[in-house]
Amino acid sequence: MFKYFRLGAVSVCCIAVLYFYQSLYSSNTQLNLLSWADVHYSFPGEVTNTWYFKNVYAKEYESGFDVETKYQGNASAYIASKTAVIDKNSFGLLMQSFDPIDYRGQRVKIAAFIKTEQVTTKAALWGRADTLLLPTASFDNMSDRPIIGTTEWQPYAVVIDVPEDANNLSFGFYLVGTGKAWFDDVSISVVDQTTPLTGTYHQTMTREHIASAQQQQRARLTNRGFYDQRLIPTPEQLKFDDFACDTSSSWRCGRLWHEGDSIALDTNRLYGNKAPVKIERLHEAAFPAQANDLVMYQKVNATAFRGKRIQISAIFRAQDVALTASIWARVVDQHDTVISADNMANRAVVGSTNWQRVSIEVNIPDEATSITFGPKLRGTGTLWLDSFKLESLGELDPQEKIWHQIHPSNLALELTL
């Protein structure tokens, strides 16, 4: 009953969820750069490969097609809570992203019909346009006009501007709290400038903003170029011999957030006759946990792997991990857009384990420029790692070599029989 989609397209939506999450709760939320990889996502049954469902923060929602309750056509899509009590930071998200080549420089209206049943907090339609310098250039998620309670089918819309240099347009639906919401008959249309914008968030590029964004982008590109000197990391570069966060030429460390956080070689617990890297957190961190992940990473050029699926693995041991421990990878294109990812989201390690090899797999589309990978610890506990490997699993299918969707699809939310 469940259809799984290309990992590359899924990862694009993971990025979209990160920005949606920031806008939904607080514009001041500080999230770790790598937290995009930690959205818990699942897939609705028999949906096309352009709509994606996400459980954000916790797995408390489900989504799929409903052939009984529908506005028109043969089905609608729905999001429903699975538990009587929902974490206040959780929400279910059904979405689609594409390159808005037909909408750049124009004002667009995203409309849909929505029906709800006993929604306690809110259900809504949303849309967002991104540029390379402004990840959220224009955004509306009906935060000022949420749908609450039980309602019959009604039309709703968001109106946003799509900048001339927009590289992504995302839209969809979400549910916060308990209840159920159905969505049907989506449309995207160009409207004239006399049509009022909806929502409250429309970012403009001031001269100071442009200068700051360009400076940050130059820094990212310079940093990327430094790491991308290697086409394929050699076995020596994948080792942790003489590793230290401030001196290693191959591995880099993320931020140490709290007293008791550490990333260093452990000469007291050897793997074979070698000292592994130990990542440790001794004290609980304040919520959100994903904003305080302990990570380390290596970044390499993707050229040698283009058109292939690769496996990244490591020898791994965990002790008293309260939340999750995992390895992760993300693949980006020339615009630093994530086009493929895996982070063990549905199989992360919890508790304690003996030494074992764990692995992830990612597609490397033809547009890929770099691959970043490494281990991550969320919450308290200790994680030891050694012997990373990157291996090709073979050629991708032709349709998997190109990742970017350039037109929205299945806007009627019809069930393909």
Tab-separated table of C-alpha atoms in Angstrom:
chain	number	residue	atom	x	y	z
A	1	MET	CA	0.000	0.000	0.000
A	2	PHE	CA	2.854	2.383	0.581
A	3	LYS	CA	4.902	3.860	-2.219
A	4	TYR	CA	8.405	5.147	-1.514
A	5	PHE	CA	9.923	7.951	-3.547
A	6	ARG	CA	13.318	9.090	-4.756
A	7	LEU	CA	15.411	10.196	-1.799
A	8	GLY	CA	16.715	13.235	-3.651
A	9	ALA	CA	13.301	14.857	-3.951
A	10	VAL	CA	12.438	13.938	-0.372
A	11	SER	CA	15.451	15.822	0.942
A	12	VAL	CA	14.379	19.000	-0.848
A	13	CYS	CA	11.182	18.846	1.122
A	14	CYS	CA	13.093	18.263	4.355
A	15	ILE	CA	14.762	21.628	3.823
A	16	ALA	CA	11.398	23.190	3.176
A	17	VAL	CA	10.108	21.742	6.461
A	18	LEU	CA	12.997	23.345	8.358
A	19	TYR	CA	12.090	26.820	7.142
A	20	PHE	CA	8.389	26.110	7.664
A	21	TYR	CA	9.132	25.020	11.240
A	22	GLN	CA	11.042	28.219	11.936
A	23	SER	CA	8.202	30.362	10.581
A	24	LEU	CA	5.483	28.369	12.339
A	25	TYR	CA	6.820	28.768	15.847
A	26	SER	CA	9.303	31.600	16.166
A	27	SER	CA	11.366	33.749	13.878
A	28	ASN	CA	14.001	33.829	16.623
A	29	THR	CA	14.407	30.062	16.895
A	30	GLN	CA	18.102	29.121	16.620
A	31	LEU	CA	18.488	25.862	14.725
A	32	ASN	CA	21.675	23.960	14.104
A	33	LEU	CA	22.818	24.137	10.471
A	34	LEU	CA	22.508	20.377	10.175
A	35	SER	CA	19.121	19.991	11.845
A	36	TRP	CA	17.431	19.777	8.420
A	37	ALA	CA	18.401	16.122	8.411
A	38	ASP	CA	16.281	15.287	11.419
A	39	VAL	CA	12.745	15.730	10.243
A	40	HIS	CA	10.836	12.497	10.817
A	41	TYR	CA	9.149	11.811	7.506
A	42	SER	CA	6.838	9.124	6.268
A	43	PHE	CA	4.888	8.591	3.094
A	44	PRO	CA	1.142	8.467	2.342
A	45	GLY	CA	-0.186	5.386	0.605
A	46	GLU	CA	-0.449	5.391	-3.189
A	47	VAL	CA	0.451	9.079	-3.517
A	48	THR	CA	2.374	10.306	-6.549
A	49	ASN	CA	6.059	11.124	-6.294
A	50	THR	CA	5.390	14.851	-5.999
A	51	TRP	CA	3.460	15.031	-2.708
A	52	TYR	CA	5.264	14.291	0.554
A	53	PHE	CA	4.060	13.858	4.100
A	54	LYS	CA	6.138	14.744	7.154
A	55	ASN	CA	5.736	14.095	10.854
A	56	VAL	CA	7.594	17.047	12.325
A	57	TYR	CA	9.300	16.509	15.710
A	58	ALA	CA	7.284	13.407	16.618
A	59	LYS	CA	5.456	10.604	14.798
A	60	GLU	CA	1.957	11.590	15.892
A	61	TYR	CA	0.227	12.066	12.519
A	62	GLU	CA	-0.713	10.034	9.475
A	63	SER	CA	-1.661	10.988	5.929
A	64	GLY	CA	-3.079	9.359	2.832
A	65	PHE	CA	-5.914	9.367	0.297
A	66	ASP	CA	-9.612	9.195	1.227
A	67	VAL	CA	-11.959	7.932	-1.500
A	68	GLU	CA	-15.070	8.426	0.655
A	69	THR	CA	-14.603	12.037	1.813
A	70	LYS	CA	-13.728	14.250	-1.149
A	71	TYR	CA	-14.634	17.606	-2.666
A	72	GLN	CA	-14.590	16.313	-6.223
A	73	GLY	CA	-12.793	13.706	-8.328
A	74	ASN	CA	-12.062	10.229	-6.990
A	75	ALA	CA	-10.250	11.130	-3.745
A	76	SER	CA	-8.929	13.773	-1.395
A	77	ALA	CA	-5.820	13.826	0.772
A	78	TYR	CA	-5.936	13.996	4.548
A	79	ILE	CA	-3.788	14.533	7.651
A	80	ALA	CA	-5.006	13.056	10.950
A	81	SER	CA	-3.663	12.815	14.485
A	82	LYS	CA	-2.945	9.300	15.729
A	83	THR	CA	-2.893	9.990	19.471
A	84	ALA	CA	-5.195	11.750	21.918
A	85	VAL	CA	-2.392	13.961	23.201
A	86	ILE	CA	-0.036	15.745	20.780
A	87	ASP	CA	3.296	17.327	21.677
A	88	LYS	CA	2.878	21.097	21.425
A	89	ASN	CA	5.800	21.303	18.973
A	90	SER	CA	4.513	18.626	16.588
A	91	PHE	CA	2.578	19.021	13.367
A	92	GLY	CA	1.768	16.991	10.275
A	93	LEU	CA	2.752	18.483	6.924
A	94	LEU	CA	1.720	17.515	3.380
A	95	MET	CA	3.681	19.410	0.733
A	96	GLN	CA	5.162	19.755	-2.717
A	97	SER	CA	8.137	21.772	-4.015
A	98	PHE	CA	9.199	22.755	-7.521
A	99	ASP	CA	11.315	25.193	-9.512
A	100	PRO	CA	8.914	28.098	-10.299
A	101	ILE	CA	10.174	28.876	-13.803
A	102	ASP	CA	6.620	29.759	-14.933
A	103	TYR	CA	5.937	32.075	-11.991
A	104	ARG	CA	9.114	34.104	-11.408
A	105	GLY	CA	8.525	37.844	-10.993
A	106	GLN	CA	4.781	37.360	-10.571
A	107	ARG	CA	2.170	37.277	-7.835
A	108	VAL	CA	0.562	33.868	-7.394
A	109	LYS	CA	-2.539	32.565	-5.692
A	110	ILE	CA	-2.418	29.065	-4.209
A	111	ALA	CA	-5.955	27.843	-3.526
A	112	ALA	CA	-7.570	24.656	-2.261
A	113	PHE	CA	-10.723	23.282	-0.669
A	114	ILE	CA	-10.391	22.148	2.954
A	115	LYS	CA	-12.701	20.257	5.332
A	116	THR	CA	-11.965	19.656	9.041
A	117	GLU	CA	-13.199	17.496	11.893
A	118	GLN	CA	-12.576	18.344	15.568
A	119	VAL	CA	-9.340	20.244	14.935
A	120	THR	CA	-8.203	21.511	18.327
A	121	THR	CA	-5.383	23.871	17.350
A	122	LYS	CA	-5.342	24.617	13.628
A	123	ALA	CA	-5.300	23.354	10.069
A	124	ALA	CA	-4.256	25.498	7.132
A	125	LEU	CA	-2.958	25.938	3.608
A	126	TRP	CA	0.517	27.434	3.122
A	127	GLY	CA	2.905	28.645	0.451
A	128	ARG	CA	6.500	29.867	0.376
A	129	ALA	CA	8.896	31.238	-2.252
A	130	ASP	CA	12.675	31.020	-1.771
A	131	THR	CA	15.699	32.572	-3.408
A	132	LEU	CA	19.350	31.668	-3.063
A	133	LEU	CA	19.948	34.657	-0.768
A	134	LEU	CA	16.558	34.595	0.977
A	135	PRO	CA	15.455	31.069	1.974
A	136	THR	CA	12.035	32.509	2.895
A	137	ALA	CA	11.460	35.489	0.600
A	138	SER	CA	7.665	35.315	0.761
A	139	PHE	CA	5.530	33.180	3.042
A	140	ASP	CA	1.989	32.687	4.297
A	141	ASN	CA	0.677	29.804	6.402
A	142	MET	CA	-2.682	31.324	7.416
A	143	SER	CA	-1.333	31.893	10.920
A	144	ASP	CA	-3.681	34.893	11.229
A	145	ARG	CA	-6.744	32.944	10.013
A	146	PRO	CA	-6.424	29.273	11.081
A	147	ILE	CA	-9.130	26.678	10.524
A	148	ILE	CA	-10.360	25.308	13.861
A	149	GLY	CA	-13.078	22.875	14.892
A	150	THR	CA	-15.380	21.027	12.485
A	151	THR	CA	-16.042	22.656	9.121
A	152	GLU	CA	-17.476	21.611	5.763
A	153	TRP	CA	-15.666	21.983	2.426
A	154	GLN	CA	-14.686	25.614	1.935
A	155	PRO	CA	-12.248	27.409	-0.402
A	156	TYR	CA	-9.072	28.897	1.067
A	157	ALA	CA	-6.145	30.715	-0.545
A	158	VAL	CA	-2.740	32.262	0.081
A	159	VAL	CA	-1.297	34.972	-2.173
A	160	ILE	CA	2.464	35.526	-2.290
A	161	ASP	CA	5.009	37.167	-4.570
A	162	VAL	CA	7.523	34.969	-6.387
A	163	PRO	CA	10.810	36.907	-6.803
A	164	GLU	CA	12.553	37.137	-10.168
A	165	ASP	CA	15.417	35.022	-8.804
A	166	ALA	CA	13.251	32.461	-6.985
A	167	ASN	CA	14.701	28.951	-7.092
A	168	ASN	CA	11.948	27.142	-5.189
A	169	LEU	CA	8.208	27.346	-4.578
A	170	SER	CA	6.744	25.126	-1.860
A	171	PHE	CA	3.104	24.729	-0.890
A	172	GLY	CA	0.826	22.366	0.952
A	173	PHE	CA	-1.183	21.828	4.108
A	174	TYR	CA	-0.550	21.250	7.792
A	175	LEU	CA	-2.341	20.157	10.945
A	176	VAL	CA	-1.383	21.181	14.498
A	177	GLY	CA	-2.981	19.505	17.500
A	178	THR	CA	-5.537	16.713	17.321
A	179	GLY	CA	-8.235	16.213	14.724
A	180	LYS	CA	-8.426	15.528	11.016
A	181	ALA	CA	-8.305	17.700	7.912
A	182	TRP	CA	-9.030	16.869	4.258
A	183	PHE	CA	-7.607	18.770	1.273
A	184	ASP	CA	-8.686	18.729	-2.359
A	185	ASP	CA	-8.657	20.531	-5.710
A	186	VAL	CA	-5.479	22.607	-5.415
A	187	SER	CA	-4.771	25.322	-7.981
A	188	ILE	CA	-1.898	27.732	-8.616
A	189	SER	CA	-2.620	30.807	-10.709
A	190	VAL	CA	-0.982	34.115	-11.573
A	191	VAL	CA	-2.909	37.153	-10.290
A	192	ASP	CA	-2.347	40.844	-10.953
A	193	GLN	CA	-0.617	43.213	-8.553
A	194	THR	CA	-3.938	44.655	-7.372
A	195	THR	CA	-4.682	41.351	-5.620
A	196	PRO	CA	-3.702	41.843	-1.962
A	197	LEU	CA	-0.955	39.696	-0.489
A	198	THR	CA	-2.112	37.433	2.344
A	199	GLY	CA	-0.377	36.714	5.603
A	200	THR	CA	2.117	38.873	7.430
A	201	TYR	CA	5.546	37.770	6.169
A	202	HIS	CA	6.966	39.341	3.008
A	203	GLN	CA	10.693	39.868	3.190
A	204	THR	CA	12.292	42.660	1.170
A	205	MET	CA	15.918	42.946	0.129
A	206	THR	CA	17.334	46.138	1.551
A	207	ARG	CA	20.810	47.265	0.470
A	208	GLU	CA	22.187	46.166	3.850
A	209	HIS	CA	20.379	42.836	3.622
A	210	ILE	CA	21.759	42.149	0.145
A	211	ALA	CA	25.312	42.995	1.246
A	212	SER	CA	25.034	40.739	4.305
A	213	ALA	CA	23.519	37.843	2.344
A	214	GLN	CA	26.117	38.119	-0.409
A	215	GLN	CA	28.921	38.122	2.156
A	216	GLN	CA	27.508	34.992	3.788
A	217	GLN	CA	27.090	33.295	0.409
A	218	ARG	CA	30.690	34.100	-0.575
A	219	ALA	CA	31.840	32.601	2.727
A	220	ARG	CA	29.843	29.417	2.065
A	221	LEU	CA	31.168	29.078	-1.464
A	222	THR	CA	34.755	29.698	-0.337
A	223	ASN	CA	34.389	27.144	2.442
A	224	ARG	CA	32.837	24.650	0.033
A	225	GLY	CA	35.679	25.070	-2.441
A	226	PHE	CA	38.238	24.373	0.280
A	227	TYR	CA	36.643	21.060	1.170
A	228	ASP	CA	35.918	20.058	-2.416
A	229	GLN	CA	39.583	19.709	-3.382
A	230	ARG	CA	39.230	15.950	-2.856
A	231	LEU	CA	37.174	13.989	-5.362
A	232	ILE	CA	37.044	10.880	-3.194
A	233	PRO	CA	38.307	10.755	0.393
A	234	THR	CA	41.185	8.303	0.741
A	235	PRO	CA	41.161	5.672	3.492
A	236	GLU	CA	43.621	7.839	5.386
A	237	GLN	CA	41.314	10.833	5.245
A	238	LEU	CA	38.424	8.753	6.601
A	239	LYS	CA	40.403	7.694	9.649
A	240	PHE	CA	40.457	9.514	12.972
A	241	ASP	CA	44.182	9.172	13.662
A	242	ASP	CA	45.416	12.233	15.608
A	243	PHE	CA	41.950	13.732	15.277
A	244	ALA	CA	41.146	17.009	17.034
A	245	CYS	CA	38.354	19.437	16.246
A	246	ASP	CA	40.683	22.396	15.851
A	247	THR	CA	43.434	20.696	13.812
A	248	SER	CA	41.991	17.873	11.660
A	249	SER	CA	42.371	18.605	7.941
A	250	SER	CA	39.609	16.171	6.927
A	251	TRP	CA	36.998	16.205	9.692
A	252	ARG	CA	35.261	19.245	11.163
A	253	CYS	CA	33.254	19.558	14.372
A	254	GLY	CA	29.979	21.332	14.978
A	255	ARG	CA	29.391	23.551	17.966
A	256	LEU	CA	29.854	22.315	21.535
A	257	TRP	CA	26.705	23.737	23.057
A	258	HIS	CA	26.955	23.062	26.778
A	259	GLU	CA	29.374	22.261	29.565
A	260	GLY	CA	29.970	18.526	29.392
A	261	ASP	CA	29.769	18.357	25.576
A	262	SER	CA	32.874	16.868	23.945
A	263	ILE	CA	34.156	15.500	20.620
A	264	ALA	CA	37.623	13.947	20.836
A	265	LEU	CA	39.699	10.788	20.412
A	266	ASP	CA	39.166	8.246	23.171
A	267	THR	CA	42.371	6.410	24.040
A	268	ASN	CA	40.650	4.573	26.907
A	269	ARG	CA	38.214	2.555	24.787
A	270	LEU	CA	39.939	1.191	21.686
A	271	TYR	CA	38.381	-0.288	18.568
A	272	GLY	CA	40.881	-2.985	17.684
A	273	ASN	CA	44.164	-1.241	18.411
A	274	LYS	CA	42.937	2.228	17.410
A	275	ALA	CA	41.433	5.104	19.334
A	276	PRO	CA	37.949	5.935	18.012
A	277	VAL	CA	36.288	9.337	18.146
A	278	LYS	CA	33.980	9.815	21.117
A	279	ILE	CA	31.027	12.212	20.987
A	280	GLU	CA	29.537	12.786	24.419
A	281	ARG	CA	26.875	14.888	26.131
A	282	LEU	CA	26.633	14.677	29.893
A	283	HIS	CA	23.780	17.088	30.632
A	284	GLU	CA	20.296	17.596	29.253
A	285	ALA	CA	19.935	20.452	26.759
A	286	ALA	CA	17.023	22.828	26.605
A	287	PHE	CA	14.356	22.301	23.924
A	288	PRO	CA	14.419	22.110	20.975
A	289	ALA	CA	16.812	19.174	21.137
A	290	GLN	CA	17.525	19.323	17.393
A	291	ALA	CA	18.924	22.844	17.823
A	292	ASN	CA	21.702	21.428	19.999
A	293	ASP	CA	22.913	18.359	18.142
A	294	LEU	CA	26.555	17.357	18.520
A	295	VAL	CA	27.866	16.745	15.002
A	296	MET	CA	31.086	16.252	13.084
A	297	TYR	CA	31.394	16.123	9.328
A	298	GLN	CA	33.541	15.824	6.240
A	299	LYS	CA	32.715	17.391	2.872
A	300	VAL	CA	33.945	16.048	-0.481
A	301	ASN	CA	33.424	16.710	-4.169
A	302	ALA	CA	30.574	14.678	-5.700
A	303	THR	CA	31.968	14.561	-9.257
A	304	ALA	CA	33.269	10.986	-9.113
A	305	PHE	CA	29.934	9.687	-7.776
A	306	ARG	CA	27.504	11.488	-10.115
A	307	GLY	CA	24.822	9.240	-11.531
A	308	LYS	CA	25.370	6.638	-8.796
A	309	ARG	CA	23.863	5.535	-5.521
A	310	ILE	CA	26.386	5.373	-2.705
A	311	GLN	CA	26.556	3.810	0.720
A	312	ILE	CA	28.246	5.566	3.639
A	313	SER	CA	28.959	3.418	6.676
A	314	ALA	CA	30.877	3.514	9.942
A	315	ILE	CA	31.726	1.321	12.912
A	316	PHE	CA	29.468	2.553	15.679
A	317	ARG	CA	28.966	2.019	19.415
A	318	ALA	CA	26.468	3.786	21.690
A	319	GLN	CA	26.024	4.016	25.432
A	320	ASP	CA	23.008	5.434	27.284
A	321	VAL	CA	21.785	7.491	24.321
A	322	ALA	CA	18.621	9.198	25.555
A	323	LEU	CA	17.257	10.447	22.203
A	324	THR	CA	19.099	9.383	19.027
A	325	ALA	CA	22.544	8.641	17.617
A	326	SER	CA	23.109	8.236	13.889
A	327	ILE	CA	25.218	8.930	10.842
A	328	TRP	CA	23.912	11.270	8.164
A	329	ALA	CA	24.692	12.598	4.700
A	330	ARG	CA	23.426	15.360	2.471
A	331	VAL	CA	24.124	16.065	-1.185
A	332	VAL	CA	23.883	19.593	-2.640
A	333	ASP	CA	23.957	21.203	-6.072
A	334	GLN	CA	25.792	24.342	-7.216
A	335	HIS	CA	23.259	26.554	-5.381
A	336	ASP	CA	23.772	24.712	-2.082
A	337	THR	CA	20.275	23.228	-2.452
A	338	VAL	CA	19.983	19.822	-0.801
A	339	ILE	CA	19.009	17.266	-3.454
A	340	SER	CA	19.518	13.988	-1.593
A	341	ALA	CA	19.837	12.945	2.045
A	342	ASP	CA	19.652	10.154	4.587
A	343	ASN	CA	19.972	10.412	8.353
A	344	MET	CA	18.662	7.121	9.753
A	345	ALA	CA	15.522	9.023	10.797
A	346	ASN	CA	13.457	5.830	11.027
A	347	ARG	CA	16.226	3.639	12.417
A	348	ALA	CA	18.385	5.858	14.627
A	349	VAL	CA	20.107	4.213	17.580
A	350	VAL	CA	18.690	4.663	21.089
A	351	GLY	CA	20.118	3.281	24.340
A	352	SER	CA	23.293	1.189	24.266
A	353	THR	CA	24.847	-1.047	21.590
A	354	ASN	CA	28.021	-3.022	21.017
A	355	TRP	CA	30.340	-2.250	18.099
A	356	GLN	CA	28.456	-2.629	14.805
A	357	ARG	CA	28.599	-1.205	11.294
A	358	VAL	CA	25.704	1.116	10.458
A	359	SER	CA	25.040	2.535	7.008
A	360	ILE	CA	23.030	5.054	5.011
A	361	GLU	CA	22.423	5.358	1.271
A	362	VAL	CA	22.016	8.455	-0.918
A	363	ASN	CA	21.503	9.119	-4.606
A	364	ILE	CA	24.040	11.382	-6.334
A	365	PRO	CA	22.148	13.062	-9.213
A	366	ASP	CA	23.980	14.608	-12.146
A	367	GLU	CA	23.595	18.106	-10.631
A	368	ALA	CA	25.394	17.135	-7.406
A	369	THR	CA	28.486	19.157	-6.470
A	370	SER	CA	29.363	17.994	-2.954
A	371	ILE	CA	28.595	15.358	-0.322
A	372	THR	CA	28.705	16.131	3.394
A	373	PHE	CA	28.531	13.258	5.890
A	374	GLY	CA	29.294	12.378	9.484
A	375	PRO	CA	27.911	11.264	12.871
A	376	LYS	CA	25.383	13.026	15.104
A	377	LEU	CA	24.303	12.725	18.733
A	378	ARG	CA	21.020	14.164	19.992
A	379	GLY	CA	20.371	14.321	23.715
A	380	THR	CA	22.580	12.872	26.425
A	381	GLY	CA	24.758	9.806	25.988
A	382	THR	CA	27.996	8.690	24.384
A	383	LEU	CA	28.764	7.652	20.818
A	384	TRP	CA	32.015	6.087	19.538
A	385	LEU	CA	32.874	5.904	15.814
A	386	ASP	CA	35.591	4.539	13.563
A	387	SER	CA	36.276	3.236	10.047
A	388	PHE	CA	34.008	5.274	7.789
A	389	LYS	CA	33.552	3.959	4.224
A	390	LEU	CA	32.128	5.457	1.012
A	391	GLU	CA	31.166	2.858	-1.591
A	392	SER	CA	29.290	2.984	-4.901
A	393	LEU	CA	26.207	0.754	-5.120
A	394	GLY	CA	25.847	1.156	-8.877
A	395	GLU	CA	24.275	3.387	-11.491
A	396	LEU	CA	21.006	5.243	-10.904
A	397	ASP	CA	18.005	4.704	-13.134
A	398	PRO	CA	17.779	7.440	-15.818
A	399	GLN	CA	14.801	9.127	-14.103
A	400	GLU	CA	16.724	9.290	-10.825
A	401	LYS	CA	19.682	11.128	-12.327
A	402	ILE	CA	17.659	14.350	-12.645
A	403	TRP	CA	16.021	15.416	-9.400
A	404	HIS	CA	14.393	18.822	-9.820
A	405	GLN	CA	10.668	19.001	-10.446
A	406	ILE	CA	9.836	22.084	-12.540
A	407	HIS	CA	6.015	21.912	-12.549
A	408	PRO	CA	3.509	21.146	-9.787
A	409	SER	CA	1.756	17.820	-10.192
A	410	ASN	CA	-1.448	16.035	-9.141
A	411	LEU	CA	-2.994	19.250	-7.834
A	412	ALA	CA	-6.376	17.538	-7.840
A	413	LEU	CA	-5.009	15.069	-5.257
A	414	GLU	CA	-6.430	12.153	-7.209
A	415	LEU	CA	-5.735	8.551	-6.325
A	416	THR	CA	-3.897	6.766	-9.148
A	417	LEU	CA	-5.581	3.407	-9.560
